[in-house]
């Protein structure tokens, strides 16, 4: 079956990461972060999701370059 | 209590739904026959089946229930992982997967047919099919009720949307779609709840400060100071801990009978390992699942412990059951209320999506197990044998629709008549408890016979029901909670009084398992063998060539990895003694 699960996982979490990072940057002076102990969790966790999603995409891309056995 | 989600939260939720259905759509073209639909063509790599094996068990009971138990019982809840899961998963990987996978059985009930006889398979297949579909309905009801209370969403709409999404992706891509989505859901749950653990632990001042803050939680209920932060230290007697369980009931009831009965014989989880692309991958599946499983208490139990420490310290953010202080704290709202407490808009969308993912992965697991058992073990065996492969693929798809519709019906039944569901779950408990004895004797004792297995199972089920009728926990009313037989017989004193309902359930499982084990041996010795040694090759340990893994690297050898996993579990038990 020619379907690499890392591709949709990577895409989805990269998208979530982009969304959260952008939203975190836009709302950085907002009061909404009082509940998260003053930490802009959207921005930082968005970056973490972006790294995770990007790694998954990279792994899927590398696997697609391998010759099929 | 209604909470407003922001636009970004809805964007995240909808994006997740698009990906879930998209995976089903992408896999549709690979569903060419019934083997593809029900068994994923046995083509899935071990890392995928391993995470799906874990995720199929990550239903509502896991995320919501274990956090609730973390608040209610503290660190003792970790026994459901380090005693009640990991040893059984290692046993399944090393000893049982070679039979399930090597026998080429397409389901657990089919293994029982190959090993014993048709009536044993029928008993297991029919009871399993009914149980899974009602479990799916209960999960659906819990999700809709939660969303109705928390977000003010319409109950009917929640049921319709959740059921439709699960239906679409399973109808299109069968077991493969369920497995792939379970992996997506696994990452969603881990990445959705991890920030909660960090923020809550930071808020409470770290682990040492949490232990300090849990002392008044224990002492206010009459227990010793460290009861909420220790897992074994207070298991000496039933009165010394909030679970009301002693160490033998815990180790034998939960750690052996219930745990091995679930992880080693429940087709819902075993089906994931049976979809692996090789014997080696099938054996590694439960071991891969065991690694995150042993760390899951950090993700689900710890937030519950922090919640009760904060509540005891004066932050009264947990609601009462039915808003009635007399009914006590609604522990099932622990995780949702923690999400609302710490997550701002944006991350709250990720957290709620993770919560929905946990419900949907549990439901999808039930539906895929149901459609396989229905099609192979009931429809093909008793209703329409010898049809074409395409016919069974068609039936599998319609069994999915039927399964979802019955789940929806069961959800409405649960919403209207809670007692009926309690009754059904009680009966499921009677049927499940003795199962592992049948499998253990079937796999490791070639002399066990079909009659022995069937009547042993029936005897174990009856034994569980009789014990339930003679036992009752402290403060419980006679009836669905037990004691009904003692009441009917007019007994003045209850033969088996228990300190808690949990202890009663653990001991009921021990009685059921022992009844089944003894009866199966006695009846097998009194009846003629119905299978020759030749027929039992690949089905019984002593007659099956052992799978070799010496040529594989150490991290792919099931025995080596199994020993490492068990050693790590022992270390965790000692650390949180």
Coordinates of C-alpha atoms in Angstrom, one line a residue:
Chain A
X1 CA 0.0 0.0 0.0
X2 CA 1.6 3.2 -1.2
X3 CA 0.4 5.5 1.6
X4 CA 2.7 7.1 4.1
X5 CA 0.8 8.1 7.3
X6 CA 3.6 10.6 8.2
X7 CA 2.4 12.8 5.4
X8 CA -1.1 13.7 6.8
X9 CA 0.3 13.7 10.4
X10 CA 3.0 16.2 9.3
X11 CA 0.6 18.3 7.3
X12 CA -2.0 18.5 10.0
X13 CA 0.4 19.4 12.9
X14 CA 2.3 21.9 10.7
X15 CA -1.0 23.6 10.0
X16 CA -2.0 23.6 13.6
X17 CA 1.5 24.9 14.5
X18 CA 1.2 27.8 11.9
X19 CA -2.2 28.7 13.2
X20 CA -1.3 28.8 16.8
X21 CA 2.0 30.6 16.3
X22 CA 0.4 33.3 14.2
X23 CA -2.5 33.6 16.6
X24 CA 0.0 33.8 19.5
X25 CA 2.0 36.5 17.8
X26 CA -1.2 38.5 17.0
X27 CA -2.5 38.3 20.6
X28 CA 0.8 38.6 22.4
X29 CA -0.3 41.5 24.6
X30 CA -3.7 40.0 25.2
X31 CA -5.2 39.3 28.7
X32 CA -6.1 35.8 27.5
X33 CA -2.7 34.5 28.7
X34 CA -3.4 35.4 32.3
X35 CA -5.0 31.9 32.7
X36 CA -1.9 30.2 31.3
X37 CA 0.3 31.8 34.0
X38 CA 1.4 34.7 31.7
X39 CA 3.0 32.4 29.2
X40 CA 2.0 32.9 25.5
X41 CA 1.4 29.2 25.2
X42 CA -0.2 29.6 21.7
X43 CA 3.1 31.0 20.3
X44 CA 5.4 28.5 22.0
X45 CA 3.3 25.4 21.7
X46 CA 2.6 26.4 18.1
X47 CA 6.3 26.4 17.4
X48 CA 6.6 23.0 19.0
X49 CA 3.8 21.6 16.8
X50 CA 5.5 23.2 13.8
X51 CA 8.8 21.4 14.6
X52 CA 6.9 18.1 15.1
X53 CA 4.9 18.4 11.9
X54 CA 7.9 19.5 9.9
X55 CA 9.9 16.5 11.2
X56 CA 7.1 14.2 10.1
X57 CA 7.0 15.8 6.7
X58 CA 10.8 15.5 6.3
X59 CA 10.7 11.8 7.3
X60 CA 7.9 11.2 4.7
X61 CA 9.8 13.0 2.0
X62 CA 13.0 11.1 2.8
X63 CA 11.1 7.8 2.6
X64 CA 9.6 8.8 -0.7
X65 CA 13.1 9.2 -2.1
X66 CA 14.1 5.7 -1.1
X67 CA 14.1 3.2 -4.0
X68 CA 11.1 0.8 -3.6
X69 CA 12.2 -2.8 -2.7
Chain B
X1 CA -21.0 26.3 33.1
X2 CA -21.3 26.8 29.3
X3 CA -18.0 27.9 27.7
X4 CA -17.6 29.9 24.5
X5 CA -15.0 28.6 22.0
X6 CA -13.3 31.3 19.8
X7 CA -13.3 31.2 16.0
X8 CA -9.7 29.8 16.0
X9 CA -10.9 26.9 18.2
X10 CA -13.5 26.0 15.6
X11 CA -11.0 26.3 12.8
X12 CA -8.7 23.7 14.6
X13 CA -11.7 21.4 15.3
X14 CA -12.9 21.5 11.7
X15 CA -9.4 21.1 10.3
X16 CA -9.0 17.9 12.3
X17 CA -12.3 16.5 11.0
X18 CA -11.2 17.3 7.4
X19 CA -8.0 15.3 7.9
X20 CA -9.8 12.4 9.6
X21 CA -12.3 12.0 6.7
X22 CA -9.5 12.8 4.2
X23 CA -7.5 9.7 5.4
X24 CA -10.6 7.5 4.9
X25 CA -11.1 9.0 1.4
X26 CA -7.4 8.4 0.5
X27 CA -7.6 4.8 1.6
X28 CA -10.8 4.0 -0.2
X29 CA -9.0 2.9 -3.4
X30 CA -7.0 0.3 -1.5
X31 CA -10.1 -1.6 -0.3
X32 CA -10.3 -4.2 -3.0
X33 CA -11.4 -7.2 -1.0
X34 CA -12.6 -8.3 2.5
X35 CA -9.1 -9.0 3.7
X36 CA -8.2 -5.3 2.9
X37 CA -11.3 -4.0 4.7
X38 CA -11.2 -6.2 7.8
X39 CA -7.5 -7.0 8.2
X40 CA -5.8 -4.2 6.4
X41 CA -4.4 -6.8 4.1
X42 CA -1.9 -7.6 7.0
X43 CA 0.3 -4.8 5.6
X44 CA 0.7 -2.2 8.3
X45 CA 4.1 -1.4 9.8
X46 CA 4.7 -2.1 13.5
X47 CA 5.0 1.5 14.6
X48 CA 1.5 2.2 13.2
X49 CA -0.1 -0.9 14.7
X50 CA 1.6 -0.2 18.0
X51 CA 0.3 3.3 18.4
X52 CA -3.1 2.2 17.1
X53 CA -3.1 -0.7 19.7
X54 CA -2.8 1.9 22.4
X55 CA -5.1 4.5 20.8
X56 CA -8.0 2.1 20.4
X57 CA -7.9 1.8 24.2
X58 CA -7.8 5.6 24.6
X59 CA -11.5 6.0 24.7
X60 CA -13.6 8.2 27.0
X61 CA -13.0 5.9 30.0
X62 CA -9.3 6.4 29.7
X63 CA -8.9 10.2 29.4
X64 CA -11.9 11.3 31.4
X65 CA -12.1 8.3 33.8
X66 CA -8.4 8.1 34.7
X67 CA -8.1 11.8 35.4
X68 CA -11.3 11.5 37.6
X69 CA -9.7 8.5 39.4
X70 CA -6.5 10.6 39.8
X71 CA -8.5 13.2 41.7
X72 CA -10.5 10.6 43.6
X73 CA -7.8 8.1 44.5
X74 CA -4.5 9.8 43.8
X75 CA -1.3 7.9 42.7
X76 CA -2.9 4.5 43.3
X77 CA -4.7 5.0 40.0
X78 CA -1.3 4.2 38.3
X79 CA -2.0 0.5 39.1
X80 CA -4.4 0.5 36.1
X81 CA -1.2 1.0 34.0
X82 CA 1.8 -0.4 35.8
X83 CA 0.0 -3.5 37.2
X84 CA -3.2 -3.6 35.1
X85 CA -1.8 -3.2 31.6
X86 CA 2.0 -3.5 31.0
X87 CA 2.5 -7.1 32.2
X88 CA -0.4 -8.3 30.1
X89 CA 0.8 -6.5 27.0
X90 CA 4.3 -8.1 27.4
X91 CA 2.7 -11.5 27.9
X92 CA 0.5 -11.0 24.7
X93 CA 3.6 -10.0 22.7
X94 CA 5.8 -12.9 23.8
X95 CA 3.4 -15.8 24.2
X96 CA 0.1 -15.2 22.6
X97 CA 0.6 -13.2 19.4
X98 CA 2.4 -16.2 17.7
X99 CA -0.9 -18.1 18.0
X100 CA -3.2 -15.3 16.9
X101 CA -1.0 -14.3 14.0
X102 CA 0.5 -17.6 13.1
X103 CA -2.8 -19.5 13.0
X104 CA -4.1 -17.1 10.3
X105 CA -7.3 -16.7 12.3
X106 CA -9.1 -13.6 11.2
X107 CA -10.5 -12.8 14.6
X108 CA -10.2 -13.9 18.3
X109 CA -13.5 -15.9 18.1
X110 CA -12.2 -17.6 15.0
X111 CA -9.1 -18.7 17.0
X112 CA -11.5 -20.3 19.5
X113 CA -13.2 -22.2 16.7
X114 CA -9.8 -23.5 15.4
X115 CA -8.6 -24.4 18.9
X116 CA -11.9 -25.7 20.5
X117 CA -15.2 -25.9 18.6
X118 CA -18.0 -24.0 17.0
X119 CA -20.1 -23.5 20.1
X120 CA -17.2 -21.8 22.0
X121 CA -16.6 -19.5 19.1
X122 CA -20.4 -18.7 18.9
X123 CA -20.6 -17.9 22.6
X124 CA -17.6 -15.5 22.4
X125 CA -18.5 -13.9 19.0
X126 CA -22.1 -13.1 19.9
X127 CA -21.3 -11.8 23.4
X128 CA -18.4 -9.7 22.0
X129 CA -20.5 -8.3 19.2
X130 CA -23.2 -7.1 21.5
X131 CA -20.7 -5.8 24.1
X132 CA -18.6 -3.7 21.6
X133 CA -21.6 -2.1 20.1
X134 CA -23.1 -1.1 23.4
X135 CA -19.7 0.2 24.6
X136 CA -19.5 2.3 21.5
X137 CA -23.0 3.7 22.3
X138 CA -22.0 4.5 25.9
X139 CA -18.9 6.3 24.6
X140 CA -21.0 8.3 22.2
X141 CA -23.4 9.3 24.9
X142 CA -20.6 10.4 27.2
X143 CA -19.1 12.6 24.5
X144 CA -22.5 14.2 23.6
X145 CA -23.4 14.8 27.2
X146 CA -20.0 16.4 27.9
X147 CA -20.2 18.7 25.0
X148 CA -23.8 19.6 25.9
X149 CA -22.8 20.5 29.5
X150 CA -19.5 22.3 28.6
X151 CA -20.2 24.1 25.4
X152 CA -24.0 24.2 25.3
X153 CA -24.0 22.3 22.1
X154 CA -27.2 20.4 21.1
X155 CA -27.1 16.7 22.3
X156 CA -28.7 15.4 19.1
X157 CA -26.3 17.4 16.9
X158 CA -23.3 16.1 18.9
X159 CA -24.4 12.5 18.4
X160 CA -25.2 13.0 14.7
X161 CA -21.9 14.7 13.9
X162 CA -19.6 12.4 15.9
X163 CA -21.3 9.2 14.6
X164 CA -21.3 10.5 11.0
X165 CA -17.6 11.3 11.0
X166 CA -16.7 7.8 12.4
X167 CA -19.1 6.2 9.9
X168 CA -17.7 8.0 6.9
X169 CA -14.0 7.2 7.5
X170 CA -14.6 3.5 8.4
X171 CA -17.1 2.9 5.6
X172 CA -14.5 4.3 3.1
X173 CA -11.3 2.8 4.4
X174 CA -12.2 -0.1 6.8
X175 CA -9.8 -1.2 9.5
X176 CA -6.8 0.6 7.8
X177 CA -8.6 3.9 8.0
X178 CA -9.5 3.3 11.7
X179 CA -5.9 2.3 12.5
X180 CA -4.4 5.3 10.6
X181 CA -6.8 7.7 12.3
X182 CA -6.1 6.1 15.7
X183 CA -2.4 7.1 15.2
X184 CA -3.4 10.6 14.3
X185 CA -5.6 10.7 17.4
X186 CA -2.8 9.4 19.5
X187 CA -0.5 12.3 18.6
X188 CA -3.5 14.7 18.9
X189 CA -4.1 13.5 22.5
X190 CA -0.4 13.5 23.5
X191 CA 0.2 16.9 22.0
X192 CA -3.1 18.3 23.1
X193 CA -2.7 17.4 26.8
X194 CA 1.1 17.9 27.3
X195 CA 0.9 21.7 27.8
X196 CA -1.8 21.1 30.4
X197 CA 0.5 18.9 32.5
X198 CA 3.3 21.5 32.2
X199 CA 1.1 24.5 33.2
X200 CA -0.7 22.7 36.0
X201 CA 2.5 21.4 37.5
X202 CA 4.1 24.8 37.3
X203 CA 1.0 26.4 38.9
X204 CA 1.1 24.0 41.8
X205 CA 4.8 24.5 42.4
X206 CA 6.2 21.1 41.1
X207 CA 6.0 17.5 42.3
X208 CA 7.4 18.1 45.8
X209 CA 4.9 21.0 46.4
X210 CA 2.1 18.8 45.0
X211 CA 2.8 16.0 47.5
X212 CA 2.6 18.6 50.3
X213 CA -0.7 20.0 49.0
X214 CA -2.1 16.4 48.7
X215 CA -1.6 15.8 52.5
X216 CA -4.8 17.7 53.6
X217 CA -6.7 15.9 50.8
X218 CA -5.8 12.5 52.5
X219 CA -6.1 13.6 56.1
X220 CA -9.5 15.3 55.6
X221 CA -10.9 11.9 54.5
X222 CA -9.3 10.1 57.4
X223 CA -6.3 8.5 55.6
X224 CA -2.6 8.8 56.3
X225 CA -0.8 11.9 55.1
X226 CA 1.0 10.4 52.0
X227 CA -2.0 8.3 50.7
X228 CA -2.7 10.4 47.6
X229 CA 1.0 10.4 46.4
X230 CA 1.9 6.7 47.0
X231 CA 0.8 3.8 44.9
X232 CA 1.7 0.7 47.1
X233 CA 2.4 2.0 50.6
X234 CA -1.2 1.9 51.7
X235 CA -2.4 -1.3 50.2
X236 CA -1.9 -3.3 53.4
X237 CA -5.6 -3.2 54.3
X238 CA -8.9 -2.1 52.6
X239 CA -9.5 0.7 55.2
X240 CA -6.1 2.3 54.6
X241 CA -6.7 3.7 51.1
X242 CA -9.5 5.4 49.2
X243 CA -9.9 2.5 46.7
X244 CA -10.9 0.2 49.5
X245 CA -8.7 -2.6 48.0
X246 CA -5.9 -4.7 49.5
X247 CA -2.8 -5.8 47.6
X248 CA -3.9 -9.4 46.8
X249 CA -7.2 -8.2 45.3
X250 CA -5.3 -5.6 43.3
X251 CA -2.6 -7.9 42.0
X252 CA -4.8 -10.9 41.3
X253 CA -8.1 -9.2 40.4
X254 CA -6.8 -6.3 38.4
X255 CA -3.2 -7.3 37.6
X256 CA -4.0 -10.8 36.5
X257 CA -7.6 -11.7 35.8
X258 CA -9.1 -8.4 34.5
X259 CA -5.9 -7.1 32.9
X260 CA -4.9 -10.3 31.0
X261 CA -8.6 -10.9 30.2
X262 CA -8.8 -7.5 28.4
X263 CA -5.3 -7.0 26.8
X264 CA -4.8 -10.7 25.7
X265 CA -8.3 -11.7 24.6
X266 CA -10.2 -8.5 23.6
X267 CA -10.4 -8.5 19.8
X268 CA -10.7 -4.7 19.9
X269 CA -7.0 -4.3 20.7
X270 CA -5.7 -7.7 19.4
X271 CA -7.2 -6.8 15.9
X272 CA -4.6 -4.0 15.6
X273 CA -1.7 -6.4 16.1
X274 CA -3.3 -8.9 13.7
X275 CA -3.1 -6.2 11.0
X276 CA 0.7 -6.0 11.2
X277 CA 2.8 -6.8 8.1
X278 CA 4.8 -9.7 9.7
X279 CA 4.9 -12.0 12.7
X280 CA 7.8 -9.9 14.1
X281 CA 5.7 -6.7 13.7
X282 CA 2.7 -8.4 15.2
X283 CA 4.7 -9.4 18.3
X284 CA 6.3 -5.9 18.6
X285 CA 2.9 -4.2 18.4
X286 CA 1.9 -4.5 22.1
X287 CA 5.5 -3.7 23.2
X288 CA 5.6 -0.5 21.2
X289 CA 2.3 0.4 22.8
X290 CA 3.6 -0.4 26.2
X291 CA 6.2 2.3 26.2
X292 CA 3.9 5.3 25.9
X293 CA 1.3 3.4 28.0
X294 CA 3.6 3.3 31.0
X295 CA 4.1 7.1 30.8
X296 CA 0.4 7.9 30.3
X297 CA -0.2 8.4 34.0
X298 CA 1.8 11.6 33.7
X299 CA -0.7 12.8 31.0
X300 CA -4.0 11.8 32.5
X301 CA -3.6 10.9 36.3
X302 CA -1.3 13.8 37.3
X303 CA -3.8 16.5 36.1
X304 CA -6.4 14.9 38.3
X305 CA -4.1 14.9 41.3
X306 CA -3.2 18.5 40.7
X307 CA -6.9 19.4 40.3
X308 CA -7.9 17.9 43.7
X309 CA -4.9 19.6 45.4
X310 CA -5.9 23.0 44.1
X311 CA -9.5 22.4 45.0
X312 CA -8.6 21.4 48.5
X313 CA -6.4 24.5 48.7
X314 CA -9.5 26.8 48.1
X315 CA -9.7 27.0 44.3
X316 CA -13.2 25.6 43.9
X317 CA -13.3 25.2 40.1
X318 CA -14.7 21.7 40.0
X319 CA -18.5 21.4 39.8
X320 CA -20.8 19.3 41.8
X321 CA -22.8 16.3 40.4
X322 CA -26.0 17.8 39.0
X323 CA -25.0 21.1 40.7
X324 CA -26.0 19.6 44.0
X325 CA -23.3 20.0 46.8
X326 CA -24.9 17.0 48.6
X327 CA -23.9 14.7 45.7
X328 CA -20.2 15.7 46.0
X329 CA -17.7 16.7 43.3
X330 CA -18.3 15.6 39.7
X331 CA -14.9 14.0 39.2
X332 CA -15.6 13.3 35.5
X333 CA -15.4 17.0 34.8
X334 CA -11.7 17.2 36.1
X335 CA -10.0 17.1 32.7
X336 CA -12.5 19.4 30.9
X337 CA -12.4 22.0 33.7
X338 CA -8.6 21.9 33.8
X339 CA -8.5 22.6 30.1
X340 CA -10.8 25.6 30.6
X341 CA -8.8 26.7 33.6
X342 CA -5.4 26.8 31.9
X343 CA -5.8 27.0 28.1
X344 CA -6.5 30.3 26.3
X345 CA -8.4 30.4 23.0
X346 CA -6.3 28.6 20.3
X347 CA -4.8 26.0 22.6
X348 CA -8.2 25.4 24.0
X349 CA -9.3 24.3 20.5
X350 CA -6.4 21.8 20.4
X351 CA -7.3 20.5 23.9
X352 CA -11.0 20.0 23.0
X353 CA -10.1 18.4 19.7
X354 CA -7.9 16.0 21.6
X355 CA -10.8 15.2 23.9
X356 CA -13.1 14.5 20.9
X357 CA -10.3 12.5 19.3
X358 CA -10.2 10.2 22.4
X359 CA -13.9 9.6 22.2
X360 CA -13.8 8.9 18.5
X361 CA -10.8 6.6 18.5
X362 CA -12.6 4.5 21.2
X363 CA -15.8 4.4 19.2
X364 CA -14.0 3.6 15.9
X365 CA -12.2 0.7 17.6
X366 CA -15.4 -0.8 18.8
X367 CA -17.1 -0.4 15.4
X368 CA -14.3 -2.0 13.4
X369 CA -14.0 -4.9 15.8
X370 CA -17.8 -5.3 15.6
X371 CA -18.0 -5.3 11.8
X372 CA -15.2 -8.0 11.5
X373 CA -16.8 -10.3 14.2
X374 CA -20.3 -9.9 12.7
X375 CA -19.2 -10.6 9.1
X376 CA -16.7 -13.4 9.7
X377 CA -17.9 -15.1 12.9
X378 CA -21.7 -14.6 12.7
X379 CA -22.8 -13.8 9.1
X380 CA -20.4 -16.0 7.2
X381 CA -20.5 -18.8 9.8
X382 CA -24.3 -19.0 10.4
X383 CA -26.3 -16.9 8.0
X384 CA -24.6 -16.9 4.5
X385 CA -21.6 -19.1 4.1
X386 CA -19.8 -19.7 0.8
X387 CA -20.6 -16.3 -0.7
X388 CA -18.1 -14.4 -2.8
X389 CA -15.4 -12.2 -1.2
X390 CA -17.0 -9.1 -2.7
X391 CA -20.2 -10.1 -0.9
X392 CA -18.4 -10.1 2.4
X393 CA -16.8 -6.7 1.7
X394 CA -20.3 -5.4 0.9
X395 CA -21.6 -6.9 4.2
X396 CA -18.7 -5.4 6.1
X397 CA -19.5 -1.9 4.9
X398 CA -23.2 -2.3 5.8
X399 CA -22.3 -3.9 9.1
X400 CA -20.4 -0.6 9.8
X401 CA -23.6 1.4 9.1
X402 CA -25.7 -1.0 11.2
X403 CA -23.1 -0.8 14.0
X404 CA -23.1 3.0 14.0
X405 CA -26.9 3.1 14.0
X406 CA -27.1 0.6 17.0
X407 CA -24.4 2.7 18.8
X408 CA -26.6 5.8 18.3
X409 CA -29.6 3.8 19.7
X410 CA -27.5 2.7 22.6
X411 CA -26.4 6.3 23.3
X412 CA -30.1 7.4 23.5
X413 CA -30.9 4.4 25.7
X414 CA -28.1 5.4 28.0
X415 CA -29.4 9.0 28.1
X416 CA -32.9 7.9 29.0
X417 CA -32.3 4.8 31.2
X418 CA -29.0 4.9 33.0
X419 CA -29.9 1.7 34.9
X420 CA -30.2 -0.4 31.8
X421 CA -26.7 0.5 30.8
X422 CA -25.4 -0.3 34.4
X423 CA -27.2 -3.7 34.0
X424 CA -25.6 -4.4 30.6
X425 CA -22.1 -3.5 31.8
X426 CA -22.6 -5.8 34.8
X427 CA -23.6 -8.7 32.5
X428 CA -20.6 -7.9 30.3
X429 CA -18.4 -8.1 33.4
X430 CA -19.8 -11.6 34.1
X431 CA -19.0 -12.8 30.6
X432 CA -15.5 -11.2 30.3
X433 CA -14.1 -12.2 33.7
X434 CA -13.6 -15.9 33.0
X435 CA -12.3 -15.5 29.4
X436 CA -8.6 -15.5 30.0
X437 CA -8.8 -18.9 31.8
X438 CA -10.2 -20.4 28.5
X439 CA -7.4 -18.9 26.4
X440 CA -4.7 -19.8 28.9
X441 CA -5.7 -23.5 28.9
X442 CA -6.4 -23.5 25.2
X443 CA -2.9 -22.2 24.3
X444 CA -0.8 -24.0 26.9
X445 CA -2.7 -27.3 27.6
X446 CA -3.3 -29.5 24.6
X447 CA -5.6 -31.8 26.6
X448 CA -8.3 -29.1 27.0
X449 CA -11.4 -29.9 24.9
X450 CA -14.2 -28.0 23.2
X451 CA -16.8 -29.2 25.8
X452 CA -14.4 -28.2 28.6
X453 CA -13.9 -24.7 27.2
X454 CA -17.6 -24.0 26.5
X455 CA -18.9 -25.3 29.8
X456 CA -16.0 -23.7 31.7
X457 CA -16.9 -20.3 30.2
X458 CA -20.6 -20.8 31.0
X459 CA -19.6 -21.9 34.5
X460 CA -17.3 -19.0 35.0
X461 CA -20.1 -16.6 33.9
X462 CA -22.6 -18.2 36.3
X463 CA -20.0 -18.2 39.1
X464 CA -19.5 -14.4 38.6
X465 CA -23.3 -13.8 38.7
X466 CA -23.7 -15.9 41.9
X467 CA -20.8 -14.2 43.6
X468 CA -22.3 -10.8 42.7
X469 CA -25.6 -11.9 44.2
X470 CA -23.9 -12.8 47.5
X471 CA -21.5 -9.8 47.7
X472 CA -22.2 -6.1 48.4
X473 CA -20.0 -3.1 49.1
X474 CA -20.3 -0.8 52.1
X475 CA -23.3 1.6 51.8
X476 CA -24.6 0.2 48.5
X477 CA -28.2 -0.8 48.1
X478 CA -29.2 -4.4 47.3
X479 CA -29.9 -4.8 43.6
X480 CA -27.7 -3.9 40.7
X481 CA -24.8 -3.3 43.0
X482 CA -25.0 -6.9 44.4
X483 CA -26.5 -8.8 47.3
X484 CA -29.7 -9.7 45.4
X485 CA -29.2 -13.5 45.9
X486 CA -28.5 -13.2 49.7
X487 CA -31.7 -11.0 49.9
X488 CA -33.8 -13.6 48.0
X489 CA -32.5 -16.4 50.2
X490 CA -33.3 -14.4 53.3
X491 CA -29.7 -14.6 54.6
X492 CA -29.2 -12.5 57.8
X493 CA -25.6 -11.7 57.1
X494 CA -24.0 -11.1 53.8
X495 CA -21.4 -13.8 52.9
X496 CA -19.0 -11.5 51.1
X497 CA -19.1 -7.9 52.4
X498 CA -16.6 -5.4 50.7
X499 CA -15.2 -2.1 51.7
X500 CA -15.7 -0.7 48.1
X501 CA -17.4 -1.5 44.8
X502 CA -13.9 -1.8 43.2
X503 CA -12.8 -4.5 45.6
X504 CA -16.0 -6.3 45.0
X505 CA -15.4 -6.2 41.2
X506 CA -11.8 -7.4 41.6
X507 CA -12.9 -10.4 43.7
X508 CA -15.8 -11.2 41.4
X509 CA -13.3 -11.5 38.6
X510 CA -11.0 -13.8 40.7
X511 CA -14.0 -16.1 41.5
X512 CA -15.2 -16.1 37.8
X513 CA -11.7 -16.9 36.5
X514 CA -11.0 -19.6 39.1
X515 CA -14.5 -21.3 38.4
X516 CA -13.8 -21.3 34.7
X517 CA -10.2 -22.6 35.1
X518 CA -11.2 -25.5 37.4
X519 CA -14.3 -26.4 35.4
X520 CA -12.5 -26.4 32.1
X521 CA -9.8 -28.8 33.5
X522 CA -12.3 -31.1 35.1
X523 CA -14.7 -31.3 32.1
X524 CA -11.7 -31.7 29.7
X525 CA -10.4 -34.6 31.6
X526 CA -13.9 -36.2 31.6
X527 CA -14.4 -35.7 27.9
X528 CA -12.7 -37.0 24.7
X529 CA -10.3 -34.8 22.9
X530 CA -11.9 -33.3 19.8
X531 CA -8.7 -32.1 18.1
X532 CA -5.6 -34.2 17.2
X533 CA -2.0 -33.0 17.7
X534 CA -1.8 -32.4 14.0
X535 CA -4.9 -30.1 14.1
X536 CA -3.5 -28.2 17.1
X537 CA -0.2 -27.2 15.4
X538 CA 0.1 -23.4 15.4
X539 CA -2.6 -23.2 18.1
X540 CA -1.0 -24.8 21.2
X541 CA 2.4 -23.7 22.7
X542 CA 4.0 -27.2 22.9
X543 CA 3.1 -28.1 19.4
X544 CA 4.1 -24.9 17.7
X545 CA 7.6 -24.1 16.4
X546 CA 8.9 -21.0 18.3
X547 CA 9.3 -17.9 16.2
X548 CA 13.0 -17.0 15.9
X549 CA 14.2 -13.5 16.3
X550 CA 18.0 -14.0 16.9
X551 CA 18.9 -12.5 13.6
X552 CA 17.0 -9.2 14.4
X553 CA 18.7 -6.3 16.2
X554 CA 18.1 -6.4 20.0
X555 CA 15.4 -3.6 19.9
X556 CA 13.3 -5.8 17.6
X557 CA 13.5 -8.9 19.7
X558 CA 10.2 -9.3 21.6
X559 CA 11.8 -11.1 24.6
X560 CA 14.6 -8.6 25.0
X561 CA 12.2 -5.6 24.7
X562 CA 9.6 -7.2 26.9
X563 CA 12.2 -7.7 29.7
X564 CA 13.3 -4.1 29.4
X565 CA 9.6 -2.8 29.5
X566 CA 8.9 -4.9 32.6
X567 CA 12.1 -3.7 34.3
X568 CA 11.1 -0.1 33.5
X569 CA 7.7 -0.8 35.0
X570 CA 9.2 -2.2 38.2
X571 CA 11.4 1.0 38.5
X572 CA 8.3 3.2 38.1
X573 CA 6.5 1.2 40.8
X574 CA 9.4 1.6 43.2
X575 CA 9.8 5.3 42.5
X576 CA 6.1 5.9 43.3
X577 CA 5.9 3.2 46.0

